[in-house]
XYZ file of C-alpha atoms in Angstrom:
534
model
C 24.740 -167.108 231.188
C 27.150 -164.854 233.176
C 31.069 -164.373 232.467
C 31.648 -166.693 235.317
C 29.200 -169.410 234.537
C 30.273 -169.524 230.688
C 34.113 -169.575 232.069
C 33.410 -172.517 234.549
C 31.403 -174.236 231.815
C 34.214 -173.462 229.368
C 37.319 -174.936 231.606
C 35.177 -177.701 233.038
C 34.906 -180.008 229.572
C 37.727 -182.547 229.015
C 38.442 -182.335 225.588
C 40.929 -179.089 224.553
C 38.661 -176.354 222.847
C 39.765 -172.995 221.098
C 38.493 -170.097 219.284
C 41.384 -169.154 216.359
C 41.406 -165.787 214.064
C 43.036 -167.259 210.280
C 45.487 -165.011 209.077
C 45.461 -165.227 205.013
C 48.077 -163.619 202.422
C 47.314 -161.645 199.079
C 46.919 -164.294 197.331
C 44.142 -166.485 199.655
C 46.042 -168.778 201.535
C 46.252 -169.626 204.917
C 49.703 -168.742 206.854
C 48.825 -169.015 210.683
C 46.189 -168.310 212.881
C 46.444 -166.478 216.154
C 44.365 -168.181 219.541
C 41.610 -165.892 220.854
C 40.258 -168.037 223.439
C 42.024 -171.815 224.930
C 39.918 -173.422 227.588
C 41.999 -175.377 230.485
C 42.596 -179.038 228.773
C 44.295 -177.106 225.581
C 46.910 -176.478 227.699
C 47.236 -180.447 229.093
C 46.645 -182.065 225.757
C 48.930 -179.526 223.577
C 51.664 -178.184 226.088
C 51.222 -175.157 224.913
C 51.102 -172.446 227.714
C 50.254 -168.741 227.590
C 48.587 -168.974 223.998
C 45.929 -166.864 224.087
C 46.782 -163.636 222.286
C 49.824 -165.322 220.083
C 50.673 -167.017 216.921
C 50.267 -170.564 216.367
C 54.036 -170.451 214.243
C 55.242 -167.974 217.230
C 54.606 -170.912 219.213
C 55.522 -173.817 216.852
C 57.241 -172.754 214.019
C 57.689 -175.802 212.751
C 53.728 -176.609 212.888
C 52.782 -178.183 209.267
C 51.113 -175.936 206.490
C 48.245 -178.480 206.211
C 46.976 -177.451 209.698
C 46.518 -174.131 208.209
C 45.038 -174.950 204.842
C 42.253 -177.404 206.917
C 41.291 -174.787 209.569
C 41.864 -171.553 206.661
C 38.809 -174.008 204.525
C 36.401 -174.284 207.391
C 37.310 -170.602 207.726
C 36.329 -169.595 204.108
C 33.814 -172.026 203.149
C 32.126 -172.527 206.197
C 31.852 -176.141 205.918
C 32.914 -177.923 209.396
C 35.282 -181.129 209.427
C 36.632 -183.709 211.407
C 39.752 -185.149 211.273
C 42.606 -187.323 212.593
C 46.599 -186.004 212.442
C 49.762 -185.987 213.497
C 51.389 -182.766 214.854
C 55.062 -183.141 214.528
C 55.669 -179.682 216.360
C 53.587 -180.908 219.175
C 55.824 -183.835 219.682
C 54.094 -186.129 217.240
C 50.942 -185.959 218.913
C 47.801 -187.160 217.517
C 44.331 -185.128 217.245
C 40.656 -186.422 216.762
C 39.727 -182.793 215.935
C 36.385 -181.201 214.793
C 36.698 -177.406 213.665
C 33.335 -175.160 212.465
C 33.607 -171.434 211.550
C 32.087 -169.161 214.274
C 30.134 -166.079 212.804
C 28.768 -164.903 209.431
C 30.586 -165.523 206.132
C 33.633 -163.945 205.665
C 34.331 -164.475 209.357
C 37.808 -166.079 209.938
C 37.078 -166.983 213.813
C 37.245 -171.059 213.882
C 36.585 -173.270 216.878
C 38.377 -176.102 217.555
C 37.552 -178.879 219.603
C 39.806 -181.542 219.595
C 41.156 -184.739 222.181
C 44.694 -186.159 222.271
C 44.120 -189.308 220.620
C 47.830 -190.585 221.105
C 47.864 -193.287 223.575
C 45.398 -195.263 221.480
C 46.762 -194.389 218.156
C 50.450 -196.183 219.605
C 47.839 -198.936 220.778
C 46.776 -199.258 217.419
C 49.837 -199.109 215.341
C 51.535 -201.341 218.463
C 48.259 -203.824 217.517
C 48.837 -203.384 213.550
C 52.847 -204.090 214.244
C 51.687 -207.160 216.200
C 49.681 -208.398 213.630
C 52.310 -208.014 211.036
C 54.640 -209.632 213.043
C 52.456 -212.475 213.693
C 51.193 -212.501 209.864
C 55.092 -212.895 208.973
C 55.878 -215.520 211.717
C 52.800 -217.493 210.270
C 53.988 -216.874 206.740
C 57.325 -218.326 208.221
C 55.445 -221.438 209.829
C 53.642 -222.235 206.778
C 57.184 -221.942 204.427
C 58.576 -224.072 207.319
C 55.681 -226.647 207.495
C 55.488 -226.638 203.319
C 59.506 -227.318 203.482
C 59.156 -230.330 206.244
C 56.408 -231.588 203.761
C 58.434 -231.192 200.742
C 61.353 -232.845 202.530
C 58.965 -235.522 203.559
C 57.837 -235.875 200.025
C 61.310 -236.601 198.890
C 62.039 -238.834 201.767
C 58.912 -240.603 200.728
C 59.933 -240.681 196.905
C 63.776 -241.727 197.880
C 62.041 -244.668 199.642
C 59.520 -245.878 196.980
C 62.014 -245.215 194.503
C 64.699 -247.205 196.754
C 61.667 -250.335 196.546
C 61.196 -249.832 193.426
C 64.844 -249.930 192.020
C 65.925 -252.721 194.629
C 63.099 -254.734 193.177
C 63.660 -254.706 189.956
C 67.538 -255.825 190.579
C 66.339 -258.568 192.665
C 63.998 -260.103 190.341
C 66.037 -259.229 187.463
C 69.201 -260.135 188.726
C 67.743 -263.343 189.159
C 66.623 -263.336 185.705
C 70.426 -262.667 184.167
C 71.319 -264.757 186.560
C 69.147 -267.705 184.556
C 70.143 -266.778 181.120
C 74.074 -266.055 182.010
C 74.346 -269.443 183.643
C 72.437 -271.002 181.225
C 74.345 -269.627 178.232
C 77.350 -270.351 179.933
C 76.757 -274.086 180.381
C 75.302 -274.395 176.502
C 79.194 -272.766 175.944
C 80.615 -275.251 177.887
C 78.756 -278.366 176.724
C 79.371 -277.329 173.065
C 82.575 -276.995 173.562
C 82.908 -280.442 174.315
C 80.517 -281.542 171.942
C 77.699 -282.317 173.656
C 74.512 -282.163 171.631
C 72.090 -282.553 174.860
C 71.816 -278.961 175.423
C 67.997 -278.405 175.055
C 67.076 -277.502 179.010
C 69.996 -274.307 179.097
C 68.660 -272.975 175.895
C 65.143 -273.452 177.276
C 66.471 -271.960 180.967
C 67.853 -268.865 179.304
C 65.050 -268.460 177.142
C 62.782 -268.884 180.017
C 64.767 -266.154 181.918
C 64.554 -263.642 179.150
C 61.154 -263.786 178.675
C 60.909 -263.422 182.628
C 62.553 -260.662 182.080
C 60.847 -258.833 179.429
C 57.599 -259.402 180.740
C 59.211 -257.580 183.612
C 59.464 -254.301 181.824
C 56.447 -254.906 181.014
C 54.720 -254.915 184.152
C 57.555 -252.330 185.347
C 55.917 -249.702 181.893
C 51.996 -250.644 183.028
C 52.495 -249.397 186.289
C 54.032 -246.224 185.110
C 51.063 -246.129 182.387
C 53.755 -245.816 179.867
C 52.909 -249.544 178.199
C 51.663 -249.168 174.293
C 47.799 -249.900 174.800
C 45.437 -250.704 171.721
C 41.942 -249.839 172.841
C 38.661 -251.001 171.478
C 35.545 -251.400 172.363
C 35.277 -254.401 174.559
C 31.985 -256.184 175.211
C 32.706 -257.350 178.705
C 30.578 -259.754 179.651
C 31.702 -261.833 176.721
C 35.407 -261.556 177.403
C 34.384 -262.891 180.962
C 32.782 -265.617 179.834
C 35.467 -266.635 177.361
C 37.644 -266.233 180.241
C 35.617 -268.373 182.554
C 37.159 -272.071 181.348
C 40.500 -270.452 181.598
C 40.150 -269.155 185.176
C 38.643 -272.379 186.481
C 41.589 -273.876 185.156
C 43.803 -271.193 186.630
C 42.481 -271.093 190.221
C 42.217 -274.902 190.560
C 38.837 -277.074 192.469
C 38.788 -275.514 195.683
C 37.579 -271.892 194.043
C 34.275 -271.517 192.725
C 33.600 -268.878 190.272
C 30.497 -266.711 189.733
C 29.415 -264.042 187.903
C 26.568 -261.774 187.744
C 26.245 -260.086 184.482
C 24.187 -256.657 183.504
C 22.490 -257.415 180.776
C 22.845 -254.335 178.138
C 26.029 -253.500 179.089
C 27.643 -250.901 177.696
C 30.910 -251.153 175.891
C 34.019 -249.978 177.609
C 37.164 -248.600 175.801
C 40.285 -250.438 177.003
C 42.540 -252.800 175.320
C 41.280 -256.352 175.742
C 44.231 -258.455 176.101
C 45.250 -255.971 178.781
C 42.062 -256.074 180.580
C 42.191 -259.765 180.111
C 45.281 -259.420 182.164
C 43.752 -257.442 184.707
C 41.325 -259.702 185.679
C 43.570 -262.795 186.035
C 45.922 -260.919 188.051
C 43.381 -260.021 190.586
C 41.621 -263.441 190.271
C 45.375 -264.900 190.439
C 45.485 -262.703 193.628
C 41.915 -263.580 195.429
C 42.912 -267.347 194.837
C 46.242 -267.177 196.738
C 43.770 -264.965 199.767
C 42.023 -268.284 199.798
C 44.269 -271.098 200.657
C 41.732 -273.272 202.114
C 39.379 -272.255 198.748
C 36.030 -270.075 198.267
C 34.272 -268.091 196.595
C 35.560 -265.731 193.696
C 32.669 -263.771 192.104
C 32.891 -261.407 189.087
C 30.445 -258.589 188.418
C 29.683 -256.316 185.547
C 27.273 -252.871 185.725
C 26.478 -249.453 184.102
C 27.467 -246.584 186.329
C 27.498 -242.771 185.583
C 29.451 -240.775 187.788
C 28.517 -236.876 188.764
C 30.988 -234.186 188.799
C 30.924 -234.185 192.764
C 31.509 -238.594 192.807
C 33.888 -238.115 189.510
C 36.166 -235.441 191.959
C 36.337 -237.354 195.223
C 37.412 -241.129 192.508
C 39.821 -238.677 190.532
C 37.737 -239.225 187.042
C 36.075 -237.436 184.670
C 32.383 -237.284 185.310
C 30.644 -239.219 183.248
C 29.592 -242.920 182.086
C 32.030 -246.274 182.944
C 31.661 -249.517 182.659
C 32.025 -251.656 186.561
C 33.829 -254.859 187.108
C 33.864 -255.740 190.309
C 36.248 -259.104 191.093
C 35.041 -260.155 194.958
C 36.771 -263.020 196.888
C 35.667 -264.567 200.591
C 39.785 -264.896 201.275
C 41.614 -263.169 204.246
C 40.908 -259.765 203.592
C 43.244 -256.874 203.956
C 43.989 -254.493 207.009
C 44.081 -250.388 206.265
C 47.944 -250.751 206.360
C 47.918 -252.919 203.478
C 45.343 -251.841 201.159
C 47.006 -248.185 201.436
C 50.092 -249.793 199.727
C 48.314 -252.373 198.046
C 49.193 -250.854 194.478
C 52.681 -249.419 195.609
C 55.389 -251.750 193.202
C 56.913 -254.109 194.556
C 54.692 -254.247 197.960
C 53.556 -257.882 198.408
C 52.405 -259.561 201.765
C 52.818 -263.486 200.068
C 56.292 -265.308 201.386
C 59.722 -264.460 199.514
C 59.000 -266.133 195.910
C 55.825 -266.254 195.732
C 55.203 -263.057 193.746
C 56.899 -259.884 192.535
C 54.615 -257.253 194.194
C 53.987 -256.248 190.697
C 50.460 -257.305 190.084
C 48.278 -254.813 191.499
C 50.276 -251.630 190.529
C 49.919 -252.816 186.848
C 46.192 -253.229 187.444
C 46.287 -249.321 188.862
C 48.513 -248.517 185.794
C 46.377 -250.043 183.381
C 43.284 -248.885 184.439
C 44.675 -245.331 185.112
C 46.344 -245.145 181.743
C 42.705 -246.386 180.192
C 41.323 -243.477 181.701
C 39.525 -245.563 184.379
C 40.161 -245.867 188.243
C 40.121 -248.929 190.403
C 39.077 -248.718 194.034
C 39.507 -251.620 196.996
C 36.549 -252.309 199.511
C 38.061 -255.109 202.184
C 38.110 -256.162 205.904
C 40.001 -258.605 207.347
C 38.044 -261.836 207.871
C 35.845 -260.736 205.109
C 37.391 -260.588 201.964
C 38.262 -258.320 199.548
C 36.256 -256.452 196.338
C 38.453 -254.784 193.351
C 35.952 -252.602 191.622
C 36.919 -251.422 187.752
C 35.782 -248.409 186.392
C 36.284 -248.521 182.480
C 35.358 -245.647 180.125
C 31.639 -245.878 178.456
C 32.869 -246.106 174.134
C 31.216 -243.726 172.186
C 31.450 -243.733 168.528
C 31.879 -246.190 165.348
C 34.373 -248.805 166.337
C 37.391 -248.409 164.611
C 38.962 -252.124 162.509
C 41.054 -254.372 165.451
C 44.491 -254.043 165.305
C 45.934 -257.023 163.742
C 47.510 -259.624 165.699
C 50.513 -262.435 165.376
C 49.041 -265.646 164.186
C 49.772 -268.106 166.864
C 51.017 -270.840 164.380
C 51.788 -268.355 161.355
C 52.817 -270.246 158.179
C 56.385 -269.371 157.176
C 57.440 -266.675 154.577
C 58.553 -267.081 150.910
C 61.671 -265.806 149.465
C 60.314 -263.408 146.694
C 58.382 -261.838 149.691
C 60.904 -258.684 150.354
C 61.373 -257.012 153.945
C 63.076 -254.151 154.160
C 64.697 -254.079 157.919
C 65.505 -250.098 159.426
C 67.297 -249.959 162.634
C 70.506 -248.355 164.002
C 71.454 -250.920 166.865
C 73.336 -253.533 164.719
C 73.355 -256.309 167.091
C 69.334 -255.923 166.740
C 69.481 -255.342 163.460
C 71.361 -258.639 162.977
C 69.322 -260.719 165.034
C 66.202 -259.125 163.198
C 67.801 -259.795 159.533
C 68.069 -263.663 160.726
C 64.939 -264.024 161.943
C 63.142 -263.136 158.962
C 65.765 -265.366 156.719
C 64.914 -268.159 159.139
C 61.236 -267.845 158.434
C 61.468 -268.054 154.717
C 61.656 -264.236 153.754
C 63.930 -262.666 151.434
C 65.880 -259.517 154.032
C 67.558 -255.827 152.844
C 68.570 -254.162 155.865
C 70.035 -251.020 156.629
C 70.838 -249.087 159.407
C 69.130 -245.482 158.939
C 66.162 -243.662 157.197
C 68.479 -242.131 154.409
C 70.134 -245.483 153.424
C 66.816 -247.388 153.214
C 65.177 -244.353 151.457
C 68.304 -244.957 148.325
C 67.335 -248.750 148.387
C 63.714 -247.754 147.550
C 64.336 -245.196 145.394
C 66.368 -247.925 143.582
C 63.048 -249.957 142.709
C 64.124 -252.706 145.064
C 60.639 -255.227 145.147
C 59.774 -254.558 148.721
C 56.820 -256.397 150.283
C 57.014 -255.016 153.887
C 59.231 -251.958 156.278
C 60.188 -253.374 159.329
C 61.421 -250.027 160.809
C 62.719 -248.981 164.363
C 60.925 -245.824 165.670
C 63.895 -244.163 167.566
C 66.487 -243.258 164.782
C 69.230 -240.245 164.723
C 67.994 -237.717 162.177
C 65.162 -239.536 160.881
C 62.618 -241.554 162.867
C 60.984 -244.248 161.869
C 57.643 -242.389 161.091
C 59.393 -240.234 158.771
C 60.993 -242.703 157.286
C 57.593 -244.810 156.736
C 55.785 -241.388 155.100
C 58.389 -240.910 152.962
C 59.076 -244.067 152.005
C 54.937 -244.351 151.156
C 54.901 -241.252 149.271
C 57.496 -243.095 146.825
C 55.605 -246.914 147.299
C 51.545 -246.257 148.161
C 51.660 -249.963 148.453
C 54.162 -250.323 150.841
C 52.852 -251.890 154.452
C 54.715 -251.052 157.589
C 55.858 -252.406 160.660
C 56.848 -250.111 163.684
C 58.942 -251.488 166.150
C 60.432 -249.976 169.444
C 61.153 -250.335 172.995
C 60.563 -246.386 173.477
C 56.738 -246.254 174.414
C 56.296 -241.838 173.782
C 57.026 -242.085 170.053
C 55.656 -240.770 166.839
C 53.020 -243.874 167.018
C 52.119 -243.899 170.526
C 50.949 -241.101 171.835
C 49.159 -240.994 175.614
C 50.159 -244.191 175.744
C 47.845 -245.796 173.257
C 49.124 -246.656 169.374
C 47.695 -244.729 166.422
C 45.022 -246.104 164.733
C 45.865 -248.188 162.086
C 49.479 -248.801 162.800
C 51.194 -252.229 163.119
C 53.209 -252.483 166.042
C 55.914 -254.597 167.596
C 57.346 -253.939 170.829
C 60.938 -254.587 172.149
C 61.866 -257.385 173.153
C 60.219 -259.999 170.399
C 61.174 -263.395 169.226
C 60.743 -264.988 166.138
C 57.269 -266.306 166.445
C 55.843 -262.402 167.279
C 57.896 -261.542 164.552
C 56.473 -263.926 162.250
C 53.495 -263.571 163.145
C 52.535 -260.258 162.609
C 54.665 -260.060 159.441
C 53.006 -262.915 158.203
C 49.561 -260.922 159.367
C 50.182 -257.767 157.717
C 51.260 -259.533 154.187
C 48.385 -261.605 154.212
C 46.117 -258.539 154.920
C 43.989 -257.641 152.129
C 44.144 -253.010 152.731
C 47.356 -251.445 153.196
C 48.258 -249.833 156.437
C 49.757 -245.998 156.873
């Protein structure tokens, strides 16, 4: 090829091209390079003019050392390289560079082919910056949405709390009004010497009992009521309730049952399950003012992992109880709020709005789930899933006798209660029942009485007391008197004998508030029991 044709081809390419000669110091470190040849594009892309024959440090004294190192390595090893890099001494321009040695080993000539990619790199950097800005704004938007959602949750929570406290205040004020009013009238009549006061006492008692029932419903809704789970034959429980259901629902409602044979035992508190079925039955009756049909069904159900996640329960085997009616049904909006406390569609004075929330709380506390299926004009079905009972059946907890016989003066009960008024009531009630009573205001005082050798048949102790709990007292008392029987009482459900809302096995427990009949029934049952309780 002629020199002219070579020169024409050399200058026609768009890429910058140059041939350089490397200069090394005595230690073999590349220190500079001289331009032997350059094409026309070289000057356009670097801004360096009249470069041939000149050294790079002469043209750009601040040129970075790593450029010399890269080209020096090509000259010494003969291995070509390709890289992208910025040249700060050349106005921070970016280059895509391909360098290779010219000549045999030992030659110091390197050919460099390069393209100015500054615009591309700046676009890429702008895109990266734009993406970072976008990511930051997305994060800010997500954070703002999270804050808005949290504010909405707080608002909804406060609305729910407001509805809850408003409902509690309304119901309690009504009940306390009955109690206070009845006692006020009782006091006035007695001051006048009037002995016909039974109706005022009955009214006050009814108001107090309704208030106590309301607290139990609230505990059920919040999954804090003390439960005594046992193995339940649901078919038998429903059959035993049939007469009561028929009487409660009236002649216009037909009660039918479809009970699966070989039904598994369910694990739940039997008395609370009865309340749930009765609650649902009464709701069904109210949804059928002109009469209708109530259907109760049972079946065995196995829930796999996928369906368990959807149902928000653990996978496993469950006993299903379904209660269906042919009533008015519910709208989707009503179904969404059906389990909310104090929510009701009934007229004022016809319901507290706690029935279904109590059902929901009990079932969830029992490790199960409840679902509603309803359509306006086509009735409603509640399906309750209770865990299958596994293992040996534990002895059923003692139940207070409905009509207990009275106590004997030689049957001594030690009452331990730190609240003076409650202690006074318990002592007077037990004496009224005929028992001999010793009392103490704390655990240390009670232990001192036991150590003195008093003939005590039963320890009746509050659980939540300062310095020493009722459980700690009972453990030390039984160590001194292994035959001593114990009944625990409290109004607080998270304590030493109730764990996860479940009463510990073998524990005799009486929830506050209690009446003299409940107290007398359980005391009599425990004293008459042959085996000791821990």
